[in-house]
PDB file of C-alpha atoms in Angstrom:
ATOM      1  CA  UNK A   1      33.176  16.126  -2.196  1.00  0.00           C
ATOM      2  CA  UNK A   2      30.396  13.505  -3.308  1.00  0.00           C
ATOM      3  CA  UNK A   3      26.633  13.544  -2.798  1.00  0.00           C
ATOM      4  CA  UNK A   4      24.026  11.171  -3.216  1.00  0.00           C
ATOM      5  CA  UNK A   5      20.276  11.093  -3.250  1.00  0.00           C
ATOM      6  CA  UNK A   6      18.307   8.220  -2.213  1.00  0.00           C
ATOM      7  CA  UNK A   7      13.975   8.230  -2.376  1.00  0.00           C
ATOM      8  CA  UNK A   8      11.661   6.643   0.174  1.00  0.00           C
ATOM      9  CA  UNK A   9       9.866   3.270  -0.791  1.00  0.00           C
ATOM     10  CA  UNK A  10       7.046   1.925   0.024  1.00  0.00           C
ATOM     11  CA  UNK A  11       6.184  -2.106   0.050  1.00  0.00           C
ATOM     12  CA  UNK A  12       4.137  -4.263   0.183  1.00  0.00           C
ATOM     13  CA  UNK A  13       1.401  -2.336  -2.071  1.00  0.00           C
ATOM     14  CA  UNK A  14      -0.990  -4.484  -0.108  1.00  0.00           C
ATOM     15  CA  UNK A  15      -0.697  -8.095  -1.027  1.00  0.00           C
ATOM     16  CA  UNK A  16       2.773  -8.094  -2.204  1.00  0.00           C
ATOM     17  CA  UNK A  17       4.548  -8.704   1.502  1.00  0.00           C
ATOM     18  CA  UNK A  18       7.954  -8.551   1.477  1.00  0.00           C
ATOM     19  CA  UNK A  19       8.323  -8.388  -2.552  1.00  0.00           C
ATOM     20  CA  UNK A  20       6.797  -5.598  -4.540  1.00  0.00           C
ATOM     21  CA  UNK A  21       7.533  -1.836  -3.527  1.00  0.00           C
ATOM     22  CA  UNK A  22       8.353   1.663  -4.935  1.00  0.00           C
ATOM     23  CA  UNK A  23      10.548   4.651  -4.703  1.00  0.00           C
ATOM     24  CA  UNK A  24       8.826   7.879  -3.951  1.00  0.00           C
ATOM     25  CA  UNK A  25      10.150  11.859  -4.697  1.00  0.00           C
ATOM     26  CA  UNK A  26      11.177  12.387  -1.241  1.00  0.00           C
ATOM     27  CA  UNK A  27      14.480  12.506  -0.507  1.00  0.00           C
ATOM     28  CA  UNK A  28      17.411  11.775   1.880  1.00  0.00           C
ATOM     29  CA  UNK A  29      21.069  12.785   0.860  1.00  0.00           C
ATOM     30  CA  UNK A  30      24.320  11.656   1.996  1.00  0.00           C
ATOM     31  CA  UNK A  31      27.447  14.314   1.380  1.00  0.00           C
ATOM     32  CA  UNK A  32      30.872  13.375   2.312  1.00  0.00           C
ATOM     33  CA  UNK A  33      33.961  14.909   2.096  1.00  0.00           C
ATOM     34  CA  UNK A  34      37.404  14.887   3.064  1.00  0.00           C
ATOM     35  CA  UNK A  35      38.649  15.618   6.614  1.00  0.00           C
ATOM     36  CA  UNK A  36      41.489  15.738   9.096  1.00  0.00           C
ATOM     37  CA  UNK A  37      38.852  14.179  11.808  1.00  0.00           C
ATOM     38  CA  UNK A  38      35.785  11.923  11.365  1.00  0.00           C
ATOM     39  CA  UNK A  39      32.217  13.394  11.994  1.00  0.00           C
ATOM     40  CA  UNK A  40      28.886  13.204  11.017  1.00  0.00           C
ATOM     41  CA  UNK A  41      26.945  15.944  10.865  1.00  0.00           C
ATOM     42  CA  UNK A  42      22.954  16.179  10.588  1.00  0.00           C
ATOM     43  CA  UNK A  43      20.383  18.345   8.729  1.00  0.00           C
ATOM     44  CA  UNK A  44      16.770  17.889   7.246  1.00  0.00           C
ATOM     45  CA  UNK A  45      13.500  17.569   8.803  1.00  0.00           C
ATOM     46  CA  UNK A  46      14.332  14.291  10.741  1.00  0.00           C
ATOM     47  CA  UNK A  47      17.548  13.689  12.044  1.00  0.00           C
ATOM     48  CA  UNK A  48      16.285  14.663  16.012  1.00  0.00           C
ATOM     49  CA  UNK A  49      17.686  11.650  17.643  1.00  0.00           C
ATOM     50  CA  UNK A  50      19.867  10.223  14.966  1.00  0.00           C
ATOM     51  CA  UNK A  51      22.912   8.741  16.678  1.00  0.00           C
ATOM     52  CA  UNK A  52      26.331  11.085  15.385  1.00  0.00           C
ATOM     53  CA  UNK A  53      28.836   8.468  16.855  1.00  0.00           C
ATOM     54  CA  UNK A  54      30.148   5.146  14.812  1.00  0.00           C
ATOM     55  CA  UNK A  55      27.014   3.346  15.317  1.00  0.00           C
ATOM     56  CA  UNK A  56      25.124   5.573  12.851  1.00  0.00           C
ATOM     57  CA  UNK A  57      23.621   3.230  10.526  1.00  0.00           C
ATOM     58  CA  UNK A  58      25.005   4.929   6.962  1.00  0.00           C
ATOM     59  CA  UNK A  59      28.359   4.627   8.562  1.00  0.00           C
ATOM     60  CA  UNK A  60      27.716   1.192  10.017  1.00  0.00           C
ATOM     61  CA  UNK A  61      26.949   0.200   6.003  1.00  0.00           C
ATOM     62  CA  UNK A  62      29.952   2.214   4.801  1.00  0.00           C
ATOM     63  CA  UNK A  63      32.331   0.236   7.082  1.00  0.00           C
ATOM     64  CA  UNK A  64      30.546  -3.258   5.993  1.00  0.00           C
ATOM     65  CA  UNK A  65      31.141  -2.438   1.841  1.00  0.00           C
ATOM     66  CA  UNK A  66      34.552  -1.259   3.088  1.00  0.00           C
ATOM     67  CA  UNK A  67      35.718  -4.593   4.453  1.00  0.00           C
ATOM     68  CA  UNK A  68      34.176  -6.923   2.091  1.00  0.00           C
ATOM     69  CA  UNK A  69      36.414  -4.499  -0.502  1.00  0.00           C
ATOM     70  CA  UNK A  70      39.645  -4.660   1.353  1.00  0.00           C
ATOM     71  CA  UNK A  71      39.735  -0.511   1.229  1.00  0.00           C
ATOM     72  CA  UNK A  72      40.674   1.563   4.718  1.00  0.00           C
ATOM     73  CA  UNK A  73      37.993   3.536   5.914  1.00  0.00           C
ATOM     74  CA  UNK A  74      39.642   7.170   4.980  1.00  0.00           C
ATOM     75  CA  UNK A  75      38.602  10.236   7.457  1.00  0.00           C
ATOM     76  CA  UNK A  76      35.914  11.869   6.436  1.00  0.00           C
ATOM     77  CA  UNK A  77      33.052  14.444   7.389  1.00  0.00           C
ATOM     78  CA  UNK A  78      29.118  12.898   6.653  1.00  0.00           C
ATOM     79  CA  UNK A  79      26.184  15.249   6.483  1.00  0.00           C
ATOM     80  CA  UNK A  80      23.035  13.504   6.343  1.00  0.00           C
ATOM     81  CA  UNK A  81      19.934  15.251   5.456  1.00  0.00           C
ATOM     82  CA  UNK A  82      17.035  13.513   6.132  1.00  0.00           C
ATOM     83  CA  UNK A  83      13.767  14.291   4.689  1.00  0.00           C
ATOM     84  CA  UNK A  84      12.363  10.537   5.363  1.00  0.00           C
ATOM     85  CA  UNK A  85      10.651  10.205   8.481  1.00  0.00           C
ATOM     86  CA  UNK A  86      11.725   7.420  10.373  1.00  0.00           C
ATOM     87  CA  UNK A  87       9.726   4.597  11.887  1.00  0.00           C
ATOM     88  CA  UNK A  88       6.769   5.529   9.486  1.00  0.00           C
ATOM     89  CA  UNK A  89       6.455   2.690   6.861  1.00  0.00           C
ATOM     90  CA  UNK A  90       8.725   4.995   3.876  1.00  0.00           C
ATOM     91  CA  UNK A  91      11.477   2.779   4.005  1.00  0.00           C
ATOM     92  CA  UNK A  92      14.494   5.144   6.562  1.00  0.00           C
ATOM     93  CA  UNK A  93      16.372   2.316   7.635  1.00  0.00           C
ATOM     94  CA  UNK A  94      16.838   0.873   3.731  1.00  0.00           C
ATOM     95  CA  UNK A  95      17.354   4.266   2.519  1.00  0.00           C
ATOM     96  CA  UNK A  96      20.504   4.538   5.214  1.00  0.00           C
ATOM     97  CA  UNK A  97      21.347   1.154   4.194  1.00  0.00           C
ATOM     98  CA  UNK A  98      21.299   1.968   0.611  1.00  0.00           C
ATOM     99  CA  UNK A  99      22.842   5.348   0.500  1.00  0.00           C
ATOM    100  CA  UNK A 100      25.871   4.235   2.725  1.00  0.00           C
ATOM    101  CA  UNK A 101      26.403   1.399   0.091  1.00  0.00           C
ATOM    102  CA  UNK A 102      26.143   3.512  -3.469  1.00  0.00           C
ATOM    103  CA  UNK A 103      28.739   5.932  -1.178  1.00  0.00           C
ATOM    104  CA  UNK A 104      31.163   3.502   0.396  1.00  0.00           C
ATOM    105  CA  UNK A 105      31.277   1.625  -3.235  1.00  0.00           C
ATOM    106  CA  UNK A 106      31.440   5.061  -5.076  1.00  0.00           C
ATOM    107  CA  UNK A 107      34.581   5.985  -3.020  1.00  0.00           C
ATOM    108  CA  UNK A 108      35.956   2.745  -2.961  1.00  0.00           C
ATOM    109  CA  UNK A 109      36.421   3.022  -6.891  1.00  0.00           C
ATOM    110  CA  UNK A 110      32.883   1.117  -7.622  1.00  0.00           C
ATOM    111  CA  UNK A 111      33.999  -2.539  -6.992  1.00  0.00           C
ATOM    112  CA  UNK A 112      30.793  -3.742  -7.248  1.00  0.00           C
ATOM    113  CA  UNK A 113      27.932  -3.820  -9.384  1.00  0.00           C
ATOM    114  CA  UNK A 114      23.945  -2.735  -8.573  1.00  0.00           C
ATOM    115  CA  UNK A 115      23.067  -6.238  -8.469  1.00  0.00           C
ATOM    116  CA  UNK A 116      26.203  -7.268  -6.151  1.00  0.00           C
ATOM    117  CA  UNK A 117      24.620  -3.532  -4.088  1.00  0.00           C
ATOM    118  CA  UNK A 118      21.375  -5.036  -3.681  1.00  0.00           C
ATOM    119  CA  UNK A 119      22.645  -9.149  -2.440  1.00  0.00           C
ATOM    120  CA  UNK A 120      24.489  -6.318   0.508  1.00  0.00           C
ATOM    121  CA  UNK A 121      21.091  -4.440   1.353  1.00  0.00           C
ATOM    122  CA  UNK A 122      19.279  -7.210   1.296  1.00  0.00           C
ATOM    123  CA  UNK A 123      21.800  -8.954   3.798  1.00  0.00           C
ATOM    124  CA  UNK A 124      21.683  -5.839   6.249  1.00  0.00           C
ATOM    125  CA  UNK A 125      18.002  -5.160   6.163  1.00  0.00           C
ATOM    126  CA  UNK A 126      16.757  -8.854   5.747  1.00  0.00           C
ATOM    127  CA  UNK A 127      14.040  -8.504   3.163  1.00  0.00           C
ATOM    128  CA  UNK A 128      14.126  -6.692  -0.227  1.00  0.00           C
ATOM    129  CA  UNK A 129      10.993  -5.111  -0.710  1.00  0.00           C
ATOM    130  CA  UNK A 130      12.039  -1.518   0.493  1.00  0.00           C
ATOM    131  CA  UNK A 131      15.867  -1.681  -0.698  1.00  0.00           C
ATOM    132  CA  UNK A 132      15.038  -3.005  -4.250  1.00  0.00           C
ATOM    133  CA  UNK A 133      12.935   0.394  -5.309  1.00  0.00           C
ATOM    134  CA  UNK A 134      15.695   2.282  -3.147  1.00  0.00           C
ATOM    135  CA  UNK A 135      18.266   0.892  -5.651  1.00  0.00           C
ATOM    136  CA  UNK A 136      16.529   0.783  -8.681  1.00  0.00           C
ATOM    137  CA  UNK A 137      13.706   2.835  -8.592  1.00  0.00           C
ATOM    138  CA  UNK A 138      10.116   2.823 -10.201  1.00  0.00           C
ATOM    139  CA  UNK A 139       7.912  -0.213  -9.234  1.00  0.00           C
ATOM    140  CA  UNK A 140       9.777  -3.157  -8.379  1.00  0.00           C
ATOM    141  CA  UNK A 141       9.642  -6.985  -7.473  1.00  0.00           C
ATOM    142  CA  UNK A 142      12.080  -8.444  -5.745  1.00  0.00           C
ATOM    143  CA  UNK A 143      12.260 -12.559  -6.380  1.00  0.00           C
ATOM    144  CA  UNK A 144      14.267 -14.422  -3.655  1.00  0.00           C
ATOM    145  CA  UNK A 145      15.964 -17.508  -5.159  1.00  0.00           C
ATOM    146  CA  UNK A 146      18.650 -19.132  -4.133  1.00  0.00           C
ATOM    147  CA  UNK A 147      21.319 -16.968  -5.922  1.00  0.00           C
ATOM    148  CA  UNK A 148      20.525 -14.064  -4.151  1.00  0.00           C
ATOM    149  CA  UNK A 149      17.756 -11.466  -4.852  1.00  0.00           C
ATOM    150  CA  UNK A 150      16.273 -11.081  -8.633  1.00  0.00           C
ATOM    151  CA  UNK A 151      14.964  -7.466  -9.078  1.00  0.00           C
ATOM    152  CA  UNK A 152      12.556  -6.474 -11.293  1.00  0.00           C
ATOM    153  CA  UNK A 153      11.683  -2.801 -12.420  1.00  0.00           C
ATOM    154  CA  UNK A 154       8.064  -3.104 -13.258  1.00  0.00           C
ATOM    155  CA  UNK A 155       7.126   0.661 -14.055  1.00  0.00           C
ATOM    156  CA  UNK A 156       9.974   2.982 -14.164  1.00  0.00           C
ATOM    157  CA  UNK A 157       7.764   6.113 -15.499  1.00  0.00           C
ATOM    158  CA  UNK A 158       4.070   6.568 -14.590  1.00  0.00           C
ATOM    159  CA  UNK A 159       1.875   9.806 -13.984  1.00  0.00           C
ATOM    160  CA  UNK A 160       0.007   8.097 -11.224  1.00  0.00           C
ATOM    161  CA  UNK A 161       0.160  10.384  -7.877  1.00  0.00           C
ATOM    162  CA  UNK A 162       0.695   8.818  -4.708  1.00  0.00           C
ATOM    163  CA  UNK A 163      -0.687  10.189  -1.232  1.00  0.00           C
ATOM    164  CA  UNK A 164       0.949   9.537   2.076  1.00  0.00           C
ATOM    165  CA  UNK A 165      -0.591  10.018   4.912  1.00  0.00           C
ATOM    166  CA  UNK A 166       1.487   9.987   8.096  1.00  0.00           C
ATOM    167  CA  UNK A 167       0.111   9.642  11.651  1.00  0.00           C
ATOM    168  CA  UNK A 168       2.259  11.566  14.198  1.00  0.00           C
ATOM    169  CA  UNK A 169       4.068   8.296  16.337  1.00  0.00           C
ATOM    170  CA  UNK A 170       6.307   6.051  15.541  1.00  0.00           C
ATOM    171  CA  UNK A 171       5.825   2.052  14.659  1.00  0.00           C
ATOM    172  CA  UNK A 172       9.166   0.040  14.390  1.00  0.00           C
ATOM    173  CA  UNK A 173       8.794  -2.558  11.619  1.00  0.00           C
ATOM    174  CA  UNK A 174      10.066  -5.728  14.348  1.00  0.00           C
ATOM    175  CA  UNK A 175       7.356  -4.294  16.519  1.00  0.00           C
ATOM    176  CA  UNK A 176       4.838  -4.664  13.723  1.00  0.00           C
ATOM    177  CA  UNK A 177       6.397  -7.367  12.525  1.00  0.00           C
ATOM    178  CA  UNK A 178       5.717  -9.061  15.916  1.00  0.00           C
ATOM    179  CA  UNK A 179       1.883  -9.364  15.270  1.00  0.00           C
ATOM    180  CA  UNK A 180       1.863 -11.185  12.320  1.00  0.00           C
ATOM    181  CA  UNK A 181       0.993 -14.598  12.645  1.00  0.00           C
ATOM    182  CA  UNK A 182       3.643 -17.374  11.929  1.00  0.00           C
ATOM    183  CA  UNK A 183       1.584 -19.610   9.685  1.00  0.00           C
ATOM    184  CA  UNK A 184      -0.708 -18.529   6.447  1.00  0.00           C
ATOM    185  CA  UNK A 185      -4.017 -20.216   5.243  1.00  0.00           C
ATOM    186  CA  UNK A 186      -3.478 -21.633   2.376  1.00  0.00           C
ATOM    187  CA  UNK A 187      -7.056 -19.901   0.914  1.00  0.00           C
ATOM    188  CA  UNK A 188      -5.138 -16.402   2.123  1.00  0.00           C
ATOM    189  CA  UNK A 189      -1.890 -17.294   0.327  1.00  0.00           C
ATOM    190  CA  UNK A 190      -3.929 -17.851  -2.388  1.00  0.00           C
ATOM    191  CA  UNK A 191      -5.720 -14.718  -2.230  1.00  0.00           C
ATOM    192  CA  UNK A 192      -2.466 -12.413  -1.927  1.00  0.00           C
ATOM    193  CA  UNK A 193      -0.911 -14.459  -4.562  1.00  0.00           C
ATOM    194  CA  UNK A 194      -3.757 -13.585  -7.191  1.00  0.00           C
ATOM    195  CA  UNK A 195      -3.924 -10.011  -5.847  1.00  0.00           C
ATOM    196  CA  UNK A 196      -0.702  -9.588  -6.154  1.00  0.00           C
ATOM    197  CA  UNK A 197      -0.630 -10.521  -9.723  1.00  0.00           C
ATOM    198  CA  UNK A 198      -3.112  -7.855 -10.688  1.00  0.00           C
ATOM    199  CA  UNK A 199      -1.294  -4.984  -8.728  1.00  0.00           C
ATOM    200  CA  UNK A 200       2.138  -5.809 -11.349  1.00  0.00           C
ATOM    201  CA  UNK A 201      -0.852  -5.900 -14.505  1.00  0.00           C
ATOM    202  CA  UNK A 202      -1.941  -2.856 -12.974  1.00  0.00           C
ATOM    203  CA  UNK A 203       1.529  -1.062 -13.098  1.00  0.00           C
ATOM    204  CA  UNK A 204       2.163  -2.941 -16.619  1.00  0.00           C
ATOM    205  CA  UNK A 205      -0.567  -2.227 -18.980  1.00  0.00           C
ATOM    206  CA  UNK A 206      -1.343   1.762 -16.696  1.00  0.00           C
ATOM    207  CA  UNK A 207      -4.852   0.482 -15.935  1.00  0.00           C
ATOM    208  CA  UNK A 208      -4.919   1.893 -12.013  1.00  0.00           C
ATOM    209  CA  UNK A 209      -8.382   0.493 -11.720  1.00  0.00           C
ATOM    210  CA  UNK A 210      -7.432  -2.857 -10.759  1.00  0.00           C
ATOM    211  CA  UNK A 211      -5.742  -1.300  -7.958  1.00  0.00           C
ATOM    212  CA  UNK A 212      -8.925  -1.407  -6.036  1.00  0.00           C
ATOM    213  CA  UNK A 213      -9.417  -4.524  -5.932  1.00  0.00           C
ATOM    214  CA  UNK A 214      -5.572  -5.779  -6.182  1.00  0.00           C
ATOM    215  CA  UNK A 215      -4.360  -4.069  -3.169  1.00  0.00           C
ATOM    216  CA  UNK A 216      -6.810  -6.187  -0.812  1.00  0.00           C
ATOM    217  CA  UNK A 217      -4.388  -8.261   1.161  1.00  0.00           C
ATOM    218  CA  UNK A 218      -5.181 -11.138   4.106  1.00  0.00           C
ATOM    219  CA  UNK A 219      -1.953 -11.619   5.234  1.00  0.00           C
ATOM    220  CA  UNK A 220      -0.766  -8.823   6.850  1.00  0.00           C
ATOM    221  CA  UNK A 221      -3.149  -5.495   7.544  1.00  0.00           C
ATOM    222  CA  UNK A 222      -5.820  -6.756   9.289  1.00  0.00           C
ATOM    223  CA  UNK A 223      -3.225  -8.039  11.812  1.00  0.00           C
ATOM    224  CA  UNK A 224      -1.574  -4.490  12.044  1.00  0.00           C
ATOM    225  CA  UNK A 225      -5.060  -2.802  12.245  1.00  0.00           C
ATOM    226  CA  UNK A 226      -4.707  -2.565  16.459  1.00  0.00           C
ATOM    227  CA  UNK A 227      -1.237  -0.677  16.032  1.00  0.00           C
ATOM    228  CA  UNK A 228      -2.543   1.949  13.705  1.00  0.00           C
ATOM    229  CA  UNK A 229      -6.279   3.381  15.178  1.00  0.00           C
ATOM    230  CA  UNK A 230      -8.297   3.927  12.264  1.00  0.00           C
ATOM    231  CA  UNK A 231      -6.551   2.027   9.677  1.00  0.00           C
ATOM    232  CA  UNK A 232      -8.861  -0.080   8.042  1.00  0.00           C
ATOM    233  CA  UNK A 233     -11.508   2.871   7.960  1.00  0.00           C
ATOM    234  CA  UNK A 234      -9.192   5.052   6.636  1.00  0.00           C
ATOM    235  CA  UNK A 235      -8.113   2.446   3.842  1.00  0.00           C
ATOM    236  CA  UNK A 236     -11.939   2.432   2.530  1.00  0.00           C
ATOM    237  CA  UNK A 237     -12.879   5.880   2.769  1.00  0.00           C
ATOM    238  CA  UNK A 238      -9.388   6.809   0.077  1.00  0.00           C
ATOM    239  CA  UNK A 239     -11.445   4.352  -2.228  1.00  0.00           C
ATOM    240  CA  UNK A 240     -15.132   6.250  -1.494  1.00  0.00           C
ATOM    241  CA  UNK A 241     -13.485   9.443  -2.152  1.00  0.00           C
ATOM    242  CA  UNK A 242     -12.232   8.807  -5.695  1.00  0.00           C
ATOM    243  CA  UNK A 243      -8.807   6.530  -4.844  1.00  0.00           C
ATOM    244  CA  UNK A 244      -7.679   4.048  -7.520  1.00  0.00           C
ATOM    245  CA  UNK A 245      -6.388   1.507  -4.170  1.00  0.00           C
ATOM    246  CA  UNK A 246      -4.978   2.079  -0.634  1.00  0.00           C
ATOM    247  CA  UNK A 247      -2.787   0.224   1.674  1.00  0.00           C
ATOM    248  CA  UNK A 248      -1.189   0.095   4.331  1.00  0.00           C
ATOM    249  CA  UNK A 249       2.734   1.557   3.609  1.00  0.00           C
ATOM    250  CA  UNK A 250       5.584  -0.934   4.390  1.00  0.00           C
ATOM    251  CA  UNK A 251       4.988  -1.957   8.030  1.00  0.00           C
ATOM    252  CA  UNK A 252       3.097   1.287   8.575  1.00  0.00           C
ATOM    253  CA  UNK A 253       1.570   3.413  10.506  1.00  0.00           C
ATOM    254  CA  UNK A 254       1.702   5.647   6.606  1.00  0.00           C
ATOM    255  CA  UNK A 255      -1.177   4.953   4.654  1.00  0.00           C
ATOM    256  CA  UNK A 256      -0.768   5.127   0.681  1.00  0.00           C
ATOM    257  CA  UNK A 257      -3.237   5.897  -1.851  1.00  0.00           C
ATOM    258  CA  UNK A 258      -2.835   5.757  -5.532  1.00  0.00           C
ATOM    259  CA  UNK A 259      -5.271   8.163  -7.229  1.00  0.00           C
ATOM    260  CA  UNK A 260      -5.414  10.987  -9.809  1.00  0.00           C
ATOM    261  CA  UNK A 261      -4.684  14.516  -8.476  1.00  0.00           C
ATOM    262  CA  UNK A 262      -8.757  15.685  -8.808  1.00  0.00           C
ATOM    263  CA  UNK A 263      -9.233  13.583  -5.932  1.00  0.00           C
ATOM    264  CA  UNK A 264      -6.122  14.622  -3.581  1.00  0.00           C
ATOM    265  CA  UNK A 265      -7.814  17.103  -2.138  1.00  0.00           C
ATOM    266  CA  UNK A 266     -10.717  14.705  -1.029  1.00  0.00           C
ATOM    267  CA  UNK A 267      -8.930  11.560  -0.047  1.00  0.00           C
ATOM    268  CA  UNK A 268      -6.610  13.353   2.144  1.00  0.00           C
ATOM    269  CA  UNK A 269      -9.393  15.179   3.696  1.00  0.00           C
ATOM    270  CA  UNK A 270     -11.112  11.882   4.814  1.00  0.00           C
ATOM    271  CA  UNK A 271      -7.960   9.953   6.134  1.00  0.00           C
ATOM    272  CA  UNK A 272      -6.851  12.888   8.132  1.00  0.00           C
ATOM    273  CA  UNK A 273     -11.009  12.937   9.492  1.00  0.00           C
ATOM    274  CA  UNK A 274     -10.373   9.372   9.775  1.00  0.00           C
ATOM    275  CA  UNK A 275      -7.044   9.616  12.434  1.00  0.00           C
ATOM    276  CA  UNK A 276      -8.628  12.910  14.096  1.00  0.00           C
ATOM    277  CA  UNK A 277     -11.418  10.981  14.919  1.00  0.00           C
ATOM    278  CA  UNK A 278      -9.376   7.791  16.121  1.00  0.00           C
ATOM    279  CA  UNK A 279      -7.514  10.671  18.242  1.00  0.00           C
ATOM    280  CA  UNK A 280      -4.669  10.525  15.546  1.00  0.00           C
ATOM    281  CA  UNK A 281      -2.906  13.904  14.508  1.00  0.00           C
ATOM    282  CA  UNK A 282      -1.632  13.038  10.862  1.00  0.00           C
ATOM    283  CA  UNK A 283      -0.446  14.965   7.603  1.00  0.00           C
ATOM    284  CA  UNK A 284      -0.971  13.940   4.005  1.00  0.00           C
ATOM    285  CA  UNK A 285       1.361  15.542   0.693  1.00  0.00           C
ATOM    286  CA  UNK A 286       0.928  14.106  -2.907  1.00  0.00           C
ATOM    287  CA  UNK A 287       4.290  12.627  -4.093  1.00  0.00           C
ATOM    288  CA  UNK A 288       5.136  10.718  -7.254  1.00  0.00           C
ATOM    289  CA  UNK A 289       6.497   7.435  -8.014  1.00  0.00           C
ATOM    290  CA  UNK A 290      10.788   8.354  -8.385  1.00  0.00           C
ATOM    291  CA  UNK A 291      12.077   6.635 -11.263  1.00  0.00           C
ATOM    292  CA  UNK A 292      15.484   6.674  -9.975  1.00  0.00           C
ATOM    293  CA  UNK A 293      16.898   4.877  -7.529  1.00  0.00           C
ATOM    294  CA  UNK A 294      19.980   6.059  -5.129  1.00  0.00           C
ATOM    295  CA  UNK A 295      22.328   8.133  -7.157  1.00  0.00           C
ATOM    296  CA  UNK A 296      25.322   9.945  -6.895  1.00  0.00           C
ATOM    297  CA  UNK A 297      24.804  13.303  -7.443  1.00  0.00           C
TER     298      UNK A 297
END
């Protein structure tokens, strides 16, 4: 039998689109284990709706490392427990991306290296910002260039908490993604670019309080604002109520707040005000920044 354990991410942290992200302490996990007939079986708090035939996406992954290694796909039973919600902004569809690679290449006798793991992910999912914390962990960047992805681990430790909070529907990133407008002012490139910079100084030198004004971002939120109700009021009242910075997570509808745990209590108070009153139901938890990537247990 083999497990593994792969954490939620969240990207963008506001300005960063499509290149900064983290893993979070919440969990899927992939077992697998020998068998006379293929399955897949399903557990955890989302996996209503999860397709249990060959065009499940772990097994859809599996199948892809398997060919580019020249090994047989062997029979095998798959229970996936899935604690990530899907369709929220926490990164489901790289964590089944992820976890099906670190498992194929695992039982394939580990032909290939993290690095040559992440070019794969990236491939699949088609931007590295949620499978590049899902890999490695901590804080990340992930640097496009024309050998494949760069990753950098930013933080891998911190004792910042992080607060989701997760109105009840669903937002598929392509839907999301369909809003966004295909050209950038330059003076809003410019603006993320500097932002960006002092969200990785704020996750370099521990000083959170440039995460209020680093995580201000023109390329992206303000767009998504009509899909999530509430959003942008929500986003300032986490910084009224004692948050270090807020965003929207991934392609949303989760929000994220950074902040210290005195003020959990009070910032998710006033973003789950914020969606009730916006006709939103929603639930907030405190989680922490995972500083592991997908690992076999």
């Amino acid at each position: 039998m083999l497990c593994a354990k792969i954490p939620a991410t969240s990207a963008n942290l506001g300005p960063g689109f499509d290149c900064l992200g983290l893993a979070l302490n919440l969990y899927n996990t992939i077992t697998v284990e020998e068998s006379s007939t293929w399955q897949i079986r399903l557990a955890g708090k989302y996996s209503t709706g999860l397709p249990v035939d060959e065009s499940n996406l772990v097994w859809q992954t599996m199948l892809f490392l398997w060919k580019k290694a020249n090994h047989p796909a062997p029979k095998v039973t798959l229970t996936l427990e899935n604690q990530i919600p899907p369709a929220r902004g926490l990164g489901s569809s790289s964590a089944a991306i992820v976890g099906g690679l670190v498992v194929a290449n695992s039982l394939a006798g580990s032909p290939f290296s993290q690095l040559e793991l992440l070019q794969m992910a990236n491939e699949l999912e088609g931007h590295p910002d949620n499978v590049t914390p899902a890999l490695y962990g901590g804080v990340t960047l992930a640097v496009e260039t024309a050998e494949g992805v760069l990753p950098r681990v930013l933080c891998e430790n911190s004792n910042i908490h992080v607060l989701v909070t997760i109105p009840d529907f669903l937002l598929s990133t392509s839907k999301s993604r369909k809003v966004l407008s295909p050209k950038v002012d330059r003076r809003d490139a410019v603006f993320n670019i500097a932002h960006a910079g002092l969200v990785i100084e704020a996750f370099l030198r521990n000083d959170y309080k440039l995460l209020k004004e680093g995580m201000r971002d023109r390329l992206h939120q303000d767009q998504r604002a009509a899909l999530v109700p509430g959003l942008s009021e929500a986003l300032s009242s986490a910084l009224e109520n004692g948050a270090y910075g807020s965003a929207l997570s991934g392609s949303g509808p989760t929000l994220l707040a950074f902040l210290s745990p005195e003020h959990t209590q009070a910032v998710s108070a006033c973003m789950l005000q914020t969606f009730a009153k916006h006709g939103l139901n929603a639930e907030a938890f405190p989680l922490l920044i995972s500083s592991r990537g997908a690992h076999i247990l």
